[in-house]
Coordinates of C-alpha atoms in Angstrom, one line a residue:
M1 CA 116.4 138.0 109.7
T2 CA 113.7 135.6 110.6
E3 CA 114.8 132.4 111.8
V4 CA 113.7 129.5 109.5
C5 CA 113.7 125.8 110.3
I6 CA 113.0 122.7 108.4
F7 CA 110.3 120.6 110.0
T8 CA 109.9 116.8 108.9
E9 CA 107.0 114.3 109.4
P10 CA 109.2 110.9 109.3
Q11 CA 106.3 108.6 110.3
Q12 CA 104.8 109.3 106.7
G13 CA 107.7 107.1 105.3
A14 CA 111.3 107.7 106.0
H15 CA 114.6 105.8 106.9
Y16 CA 117.2 107.5 109.3
D17 CA 119.5 108.1 106.2
D18 CA 116.7 110.3 104.6
L19 CA 116.5 112.3 107.6
A20 CA 120.3 112.8 108.0
S21 CA 120.3 113.9 104.3
V22 CA 117.6 116.5 105.0
A23 CA 119.3 117.7 108.2
C24 CA 122.9 117.7 106.7
T25 CA 121.6 119.8 103.8
A26 CA 119.5 122.0 105.7
E27 CA 122.9 122.9 107.8
E28 CA 124.8 123.5 104.5
L29 CA 122.3 125.7 103.5
G30 CA 122.1 127.9 106.6
Y31 CA 118.8 126.9 107.9
T32 CA 118.3 127.6 111.7
G33 CA 117.1 124.2 112.6
F34 CA 116.0 120.8 111.7
F35 CA 113.0 119.6 113.7
R36 CA 111.1 116.5 113.5
S37 CA 107.6 115.2 114.6
D38 CA 107.4 112.5 117.3
H39 CA 104.7 110.0 116.0
F40 CA 104.5 106.3 115.7
L41 CA 102.1 106.0 113.0
K42 CA 101.4 107.4 109.6
M43 CA 98.5 109.5 108.9
G44 CA 96.4 109.8 105.6
N45 CA 96.8 107.9 102.4
V46 CA 100.6 106.7 102.4
D47 CA 101.9 103.3 103.3
G48 CA 104.3 104.8 105.8
L49 CA 107.0 102.4 105.0
P50 CA 109.7 101.6 106.2
G51 CA 107.9 102.4 109.5
P52 CA 108.6 105.1 112.4
T53 CA 111.7 106.0 113.8
D54 CA 112.2 107.1 117.4
A55 CA 112.7 110.8 117.6
W56 CA 115.5 111.2 120.5
V57 CA 117.5 108.1 118.8
T58 CA 117.4 110.0 115.6
L59 CA 118.3 113.3 117.0
G60 CA 121.0 111.8 118.9
A61 CA 122.5 110.4 115.9
L62 CA 122.2 113.7 114.0
A63 CA 123.9 115.6 117.1
R64 CA 126.9 113.7 115.8
E65 CA 126.4 114.3 112.2
T66 CA 126.0 117.7 112.4
S67 CA 127.8 120.7 113.9
R68 CA 125.7 124.0 113.8
I69 CA 122.2 123.6 113.0
R70 CA 119.5 123.4 115.9
L71 CA 117.8 120.0 116.5
G72 CA 114.4 119.3 118.2
T73 CA 110.9 117.8 118.2
L74 CA 107.7 119.4 117.4
V75 CA 106.5 117.9 119.5
T76 CA 107.3 114.9 121.8
S77 CA 104.0 113.5 123.2
A78 CA 103.9 113.3 127.3
T79 CA 102.1 110.0 126.8
F80 CA 105.1 108.4 125.2
R81 CA 107.7 108.7 127.9
L82 CA 108.3 109.0 131.7
P83 CA 109.3 112.5 132.7
G84 CA 112.7 111.5 134.3
P85 CA 114.0 109.3 131.7
L86 CA 113.0 111.8 129.0
A87 CA 114.8 114.4 131.1
V88 CA 118.0 112.2 130.7
A89 CA 117.7 111.6 127.2
V90 CA 117.3 115.1 126.3
A91 CA 120.1 116.6 128.3
Q92 CA 122.2 113.7 126.8
V93 CA 121.5 114.7 123.4
D94 CA 122.1 118.4 124.2
H95 CA 125.7 117.4 125.3
M96 CA 126.0 115.2 122.2
S97 CA 125.2 118.3 120.0
G98 CA 127.2 120.6 121.9
G99 CA 124.2 122.5 123.1
R100 CA 121.9 122.6 120.1
V101 CA 118.7 120.9 121.3
E102 CA 115.4 122.1 121.8
L103 CA 112.6 120.0 123.4
G104 CA 109.0 120.4 122.1
L105 CA 106.5 118.8 124.6
G106 CA 102.8 118.4 124.1
A107 CA 99.9 116.4 125.7
G108 CA 99.5 113.9 122.8
W109 CA 96.5 113.7 120.6
Y110 CA 96.7 110.8 118.0
E111 CA 94.7 108.0 119.7
A112 CA 95.4 105.5 116.6
E113 CA 99.1 105.4 117.4
H114 CA 98.8 104.7 120.9
R115 CA 96.5 101.8 120.1
A116 CA 99.0 100.5 117.5
Y117 CA 101.8 100.7 119.9
G118 CA 100.4 99.6 123.2
I119 CA 100.4 103.0 124.8
P120 CA 97.9 104.3 127.1
F121 CA 95.8 107.0 125.9
P122 CA 93.8 108.9 128.7
G123 CA 91.3 111.4 128.4
T124 CA 92.1 114.9 127.4
G125 CA 91.9 116.2 131.0
E126 CA 94.2 113.6 132.1
R127 CA 96.6 114.1 129.4
F128 CA 97.0 117.6 130.0
D129 CA 97.5 117.0 133.8
R130 CA 100.3 114.5 133.1
L131 CA 101.8 117.2 130.7
T132 CA 101.9 119.8 133.5
E133 CA 103.5 117.3 135.8
Q134 CA 106.2 116.4 133.3
L135 CA 107.0 119.9 132.6
E136 CA 107.4 120.5 136.5
I137 CA 109.7 117.5 136.7
I138 CA 111.7 117.9 133.9
T139 CA 112.4 121.6 134.4
G140 CA 112.7 121.0 138.0
M141 CA 115.4 118.2 137.6
W142 CA 117.3 120.4 135.3
Q143 CA 117.0 123.6 137.4
A144 CA 118.0 121.9 140.7
P145 CA 121.6 122.9 141.7
P146 CA 124.2 120.0 141.3
G147 CA 124.6 118.2 144.7
E148 CA 120.9 118.8 145.8
R149 CA 118.0 116.5 145.4
F150 CA 115.0 116.9 143.4
T151 CA 111.5 115.7 145.0
F152 CA 108.1 116.0 143.4
E153 CA 104.8 114.7 144.7
G154 CA 102.0 114.7 141.9
R155 CA 99.0 113.0 141.1
H156 CA 100.3 110.8 138.3
Y157 CA 104.0 111.1 138.9
Q158 CA 106.3 111.1 142.2
V159 CA 109.9 111.8 142.2
S160 CA 112.0 111.1 145.5
G161 CA 115.5 112.2 146.1
S162 CA 116.4 112.4 142.5
P163 CA 119.9 113.9 141.7
G164 CA 118.5 115.5 138.6
L165 CA 121.3 114.3 136.3
P166 CA 122.6 114.8 133.8
K167 CA 122.0 118.6 133.4
P168 CA 121.8 120.0 129.8
L169 CA 124.6 121.9 128.6
Q170 CA 122.3 124.7 127.8
Q171 CA 121.1 126.6 130.9
P172 CA 118.2 126.8 130.3
L173 CA 117.5 124.3 127.3
P174 CA 114.6 125.7 125.4
V175 CA 111.3 124.3 125.8
I176 CA 108.5 124.6 123.0
I177 CA 104.9 124.5 123.9
G178 CA 102.3 124.9 121.3
G179 CA 98.6 124.5 120.3
G180 CA 95.3 126.5 119.9
G181 CA 93.9 126.2 123.3
R182 CA 92.7 129.3 124.9
K183 CA 93.3 128.4 128.7
K184 CA 95.6 125.4 129.5
T185 CA 98.0 125.7 126.8
P186 CA 98.7 129.5 127.3
M187 CA 99.1 128.8 130.9
L188 CA 101.6 126.3 130.4
A189 CA 103.6 128.3 127.8
A190 CA 103.7 131.2 130.1
R191 CA 105.0 129.0 133.1
F192 CA 107.3 126.8 131.4
A193 CA 108.2 127.6 127.8
S194 CA 110.9 129.6 126.1
E195 CA 109.0 129.4 122.9
F196 CA 105.3 129.2 121.8
N197 CA 104.4 127.6 118.6
R198 CA 101.0 127.7 116.4
A199 CA 101.1 125.3 113.6
F200 CA 99.0 125.1 110.3
V201 CA 96.6 128.0 110.7
S202 CA 96.2 131.5 109.3
A203 CA 98.3 134.2 110.2
R204 CA 95.2 135.9 111.7
S205 CA 94.8 132.8 114.0
V206 CA 98.6 132.8 114.8
K207 CA 98.5 136.3 115.9
A208 CA 95.4 135.6 118.2
S209 CA 97.2 132.9 119.8
F210 CA 100.2 135.1 120.4
D211 CA 98.1 137.6 122.0
T212 CA 96.5 134.9 124.4
V213 CA 99.9 133.8 125.5
R214 CA 101.0 137.3 126.2
A215 CA 98.0 137.8 128.4
A216 CA 98.9 134.6 130.4
C217 CA 102.2 135.9 130.9
D218 CA 100.8 139.2 132.0
A219 CA 98.7 137.4 134.5
I220 CA 101.4 135.7 136.1
G221 CA 104.0 138.5 136.0
R222 CA 105.9 137.2 133.3
D223 CA 107.8 139.4 130.7
A224 CA 105.9 138.4 127.4
S225 CA 108.8 139.2 125.5
S226 CA 110.9 136.6 127.2
L227 CA 109.1 134.0 125.0
K228 CA 110.0 133.3 121.3
Y229 CA 106.7 133.3 119.1
T230 CA 106.6 130.9 116.3
A231 CA 104.6 129.3 113.4
A232 CA 104.6 126.2 111.4
V233 CA 103.3 126.1 107.8
V234 CA 103.4 123.4 105.2
L235 CA 105.8 124.2 102.2
C236 CA 105.6 123.5 98.5
C237 CA 107.6 125.7 96.3
G238 CA 108.4 125.6 92.7
E239 CA 110.5 127.5 90.4
D240 CA 107.6 128.1 88.1
E241 CA 104.1 126.9 87.9
G242 CA 105.0 123.5 86.4
A243 CA 107.5 122.8 89.0
F244 CA 105.1 123.7 91.8
A245 CA 102.5 121.4 90.4
R246 CA 105.0 118.4 90.2
R247 CA 105.9 119.0 93.8
A248 CA 102.3 119.2 94.8
A249 CA 101.5 116.0 93.2
A250 CA 104.6 114.2 94.7
I251 CA 103.2 115.0 98.2
G252 CA 99.7 114.2 97.2
R253 CA 98.2 117.5 97.6
E254 CA 96.2 119.9 95.2
P255 CA 98.0 123.2 93.9
E256 CA 95.0 125.3 95.0
E257 CA 94.5 123.5 98.2
L258 CA 98.1 124.2 99.3
R259 CA 97.9 127.8 98.1
Q260 CA 94.9 128.3 100.4
N261 CA 96.5 126.3 103.6
G262 CA 100.3 126.6 103.4
A263 CA 103.2 128.8 102.1
A264 CA 102.9 127.3 98.3
G265 CA 103.5 128.4 94.6
T266 CA 106.4 130.1 93.1
P267 CA 109.2 131.9 95.4
S268 CA 107.5 135.1 95.3
E269 CA 104.1 133.6 96.4
V270 CA 105.8 131.6 99.0
V271 CA 107.6 135.0 100.3
E272 CA 104.4 136.9 100.3
R273 CA 102.6 134.2 102.5
L274 CA 105.4 133.9 105.0
L275 CA 105.4 137.4 105.4
T276 CA 102.0 137.6 106.8
Y277 CA 103.2 135.2 109.6
T278 CA 106.1 137.4 110.4
D279 CA 103.9 140.7 110.2
A280 CA 101.7 138.6 112.6
G281 CA 104.6 138.4 115.1
A282 CA 106.4 135.1 114.2
Q283 CA 110.2 135.3 115.1
R284 CA 110.7 131.9 113.7
L285 CA 109.0 129.9 110.9
Y286 CA 108.9 126.1 110.7
L287 CA 108.6 124.9 107.1
Q288 CA 106.9 121.5 106.9
V289 CA 108.7 119.4 104.1
L290 CA 106.8 116.4 103.0
D291 CA 109.1 114.9 100.2
L292 CA 112.3 114.2 102.0
A293 CA 114.1 113.0 98.9
D294 CA 113.6 116.4 97.2
L295 CA 116.7 118.2 98.4
D296 CA 116.6 120.6 95.6
H297 CA 113.5 122.0 97.2
L298 CA 115.4 123.1 100.3
R299 CA 118.1 124.8 97.9
L300 CA 115.3 126.7 96.1
V301 CA 113.7 128.1 99.3
A302 CA 117.2 128.9 100.8
A303 CA 118.2 130.7 97.6
E304 CA 115.1 132.7 96.8
V305 CA 112.8 132.7 100.0
V306 CA 114.8 132.9 103.1
P307 CA 116.9 136.0 102.1
Q308 CA 113.5 138.0 101.6
L309 CA 112.2 137.2 105.2
S310 CA 113.9 140.0 107.0

């Protein structure tokens, strides 16, 4: 059975209680995971109220409110946090959850949120250099044997004599890297990731990205099958055409645009579209849910879509 996760965008407007309701309902319905974006500013024509919630504060709380579902970010921006404190926070949430956390980490891309919250936003090359160093530090600290010290001397970050504590409960803790780059991203996935994700593109583009990552693995002598290959897609499903149209309107999207760019329509249509991604090699699907108040949406998909994604 294909793994199916619920993926939320709380910067578009959500309280913590909204996220907790979605996460707990997703767990009750048997979804594999609850993931959230890590952004500080809304996108598009929404008011964004009540404002952003911190991803790792949220996940720490959800770690104590859930018991089975996996929890993570898709993805945390390397510009938001220093690597050592991020390693501490993620490892702590992993312990709080009993070993259910996954760290998605990326270079960052949304310049406006950096300006809005006073976060430096260097150029693309520097952001990827910082991401690389963060991955080296975070994984290095987690992998350092207990009692030994971890040291790293990079251009952007220096670590001296760190005890590398706490260690995550999971060994190793899953690290997710994603994106459509043809050189740096596949290289980083091959070196550091346990999962490669491609989001919001066609199944054909997803397969091409998977093939590029597999080639990067081959180039460094890593078994390409040791990575999990995953895809993210916007979800809008209705019991019939009328229900689908109402759900599309609720998230400010046109039905035909959603059918073109997401997993949208009636349950049979959604199944058909999602199977194109599993046929392309996706072992896990992240379903982007934009109306967090519509828990019946999750129930419909769990009952009529997920069982058919074998």
